[in-house]
Amino acid sequence: MPEIIVVGAGQAGASLTARLRSSGYDGGITLIGEEPVLPYQRPPLTKGYLLGDMPLERLYLRPDSFYAEQDIVLRTGVRVTAIDPASRTVVLGDERLGYDQLALTTGSRPRLLPESAGGTLAGVHEVRSLQDVDALAPGLDAGARLLVVGGGYIGLEVAAVAAKKGVEVTVVEMAGRILQRVAAPETSDYIRELHLAHGVDVRESVGVERLTGDGRISGAVLTDGARLDVDVAVVGVGIAPETALAEAAGIEVENGVRTDAFGRTSVPGIWAAGDCASFPYRGVRVRLESVQNAIDQAEAVADNMAGLARRYDPVPWFWSDQYDAKLQIAGLNSGYDEIVSRIAEPGRRASFWYFRRGSFQAVDAINDPRAYMVGKRMLETGKTPDRAVLSDPDSNLKAMLR
Ligand code: FAD
């Protein structure tokens, strides 16, 4: 009986194993995860779960019974310490398991502040796992002073939840503007206004020199010399793909575990999907950090492990919830040279459309699900929206799909 082992029991690992079964693969499947819990979804960690609106059970991707019913051996709380491609085995401490095919779905890990900058003081948190959020939540009582280091999606979502809870929030972003890496100035402006309206102190072009405190954080010194009193800090300065296991096994790594369009790594019989994997996308190599990618790439890899030859060619999408605003993004905006704004309702509903040399790349839609849907559909069908239609808020966007 062929044996498939999947290392990493997060969004991609859970999707991959479920897909193997639903598409009829009847060999052995073992899903191994380091975290001591059932596979769960991460997005609510900085949204409903942190706010206290969503119970733990709703984070789980499937109930415990699913894995037994599907004959998937789920081993949680177990770290894979090495892979030996020559003997096709994985090592879990003292134990070795043989595989015919292996998938790496090891995700990513947050970048930390170094100890010399106060990164290891008590009260300084990163936000990647359930455990991280359970450790952070009790510190977010009304009146507490929270410093968010990094104005990316994770930091801003935490800021929004904390502000809602009555926490005094300061966001410090070293780049010229929040969301600089991922969004247009127009989107950053919109999101900044949202936070300012909720009383968050947003400081851009300013870094953290160091966090201070005697064992526990009590302050911060910023690169402009400002000093802040701080009770709790969240560091959201990006993530790095979890590739150590692959590298040690001699698997090629290039901004993540390098795969081809089918999810194959450089080592026969070993595949990769999700946050940890980079793959060819429209002439460039990309690595995506999203639920859409984790699910769709994992499902493509499952199909390919079962013998199909399915190219993974996604239209990426992503979302972020902050206060009552929903930001939805379709496509990848990298290298854009033009933005067309559609302000459907000033200060409330807007979309920003990205072009590169005249070709449509992506859309950011704020509280505008129709704009998002139309943009995504156009990307899927390779159409280019008419700029005059886009910039007229009274025009019928859907008509462009005909
Ligand atoms: P993960 O879900 O991170 O799973 C990887 C798993 O592998 C982990 O459990 C890890 O412990 C395990 N592992 C690693 N190494 C080993 C080993 N050697 N042995 C055993 N196990 C191992 N995306 C969106 O699209 N929209 C959002 O709104 C959004 N919000 C987010 C909010 C937060 C707080 C976070 C952290 C992420 C968010 N994301 C969001 C991103 C999304 O959750 C990730 O892209 C997705 O979880 C990636 O899935 P994955 O399976 O590749 O990695």
Coordinates of C-alpha atoms and ligand atoms in Angstrom, one line a residue, residues 7-13 32-35 42-43 45-47 78-80 105-108 127-128 154 157 242 245 273-275 289-292 294 318-319, ligand 1:
V7 CA 4.5 17.4 7.2
G8 CA 2.7 20.4 8.7
A9 CA -0.9 20.2 9.9
G10 CA -2.1 23.7 9.1
Q11 CA -4.4 25.0 6.4
A12 CA -2.5 23.4 3.5
G13 CA -1.7 20.1 5.2
I32 CA 2.1 15.3 11.2
G33 CA 1.9 18.7 13.0
E34 CA 4.0 20.2 15.7
E35 CA 1.2 22.2 17.3
R42 CA -5.5 31.3 11.4
P43 CA -7.4 34.3 10.0
L45 CA -6.9 34.7 15.4
T46 CA -6.5 38.4 14.8
K47 CA -10.3 39.0 14.2
V78 CA 5.0 16.0 17.0
R79 CA 7.8 17.7 15.2
V80 CA 9.4 16.2 12.2
T105 CA 3.2 22.1 4.2
T106 CA 5.3 23.6 7.0
G107 CA 4.0 27.2 6.7
S108 CA 6.0 30.1 7.9
V127 CA 1.0 36.5 16.4
R128 CA 1.2 33.3 14.4
I154 CA -1.5 41.3 11.1
E157 CA -5.9 43.7 12.6
E242 CA 9.6 27.5 7.2
L245 CA 13.7 20.9 7.2
A273 CA 2.4 23.8 -0.9
G274 CA 1.2 26.8 1.1
D275 CA 3.1 29.5 2.8
E289 CA 0.8 34.0 2.2
S290 CA -3.0 33.4 2.1
V291 CA -5.7 30.9 2.8
Q292 CA -6.7 30.8 -0.8
A294 CA -2.8 27.3 1.0
F318 CA -6.9 37.8 0.1
W319 CA -9.0 39.7 2.7
Ligands
FAD1 P1 0.2 27.1 8.4 O1 -1.3 27.2 8.5 O2 1.1 28.0 9.2 O3 0.6 25.6 8.9 C1 1.9 25.1 9.0 C2 2.0 24.1 10.1 O4 3.1 23.3 10.0 C3 2.1 24.8 11.5 O5 1.1 24.3 12.3 C4 3.4 24.4 12.0 O6 3.5 24.2 13.4 C5 3.7 23.1 11.2 N1 5.1 22.7 11.1 C6 6.1 23.4 10.7 N2 7.2 22.7 10.7 C7 6.9 21.5 11.2 C8 7.7 20.3 11.4 N3 9.0 20.2 11.2 N4 7.0 19.2 11.9 C9 5.7 19.3 12.2 N5 4.9 20.3 11.9 C10 5.5 21.4 11.4 N6 -4.8 34.7 5.1 C11 -5.8 35.2 4.4 O7 -6.0 34.8 3.2 N7 -6.7 36.1 4.9 C12 -6.6 36.5 6.2 O8 -7.4 37.3 6.7 C13 -5.5 36.0 7.0 N8 -5.3 36.4 8.3 C14 -4.3 35.8 9.0 C15 -4.2 36.1 10.4 C16 -3.1 35.6 11.1 C17 -3.0 35.9 12.5 C18 -2.2 34.7 10.5 C19 -1.1 34.1 11.3 C20 -2.3 34.4 9.2 C21 -3.4 34.9 8.4 N9 -3.5 34.6 7.1 C22 -4.6 35.1 6.3 C23 -2.5 33.7 6.4 C24 -3.0 32.3 6.3 O9 -3.5 31.9 7.6 C25 -1.8 31.4 5.9 O10 -1.4 31.8 4.6 C26 -2.1 30.0 6.0 O11 -2.4 29.5 7.3 C27 -1.0 29.2 5.4 O12 -1.2 27.8 5.5 P2 -0.1 26.7 5.6 O13 -0.7 25.4 5.8 O14 0.9 26.9 4.5 O15 0.7 27.1 6.9

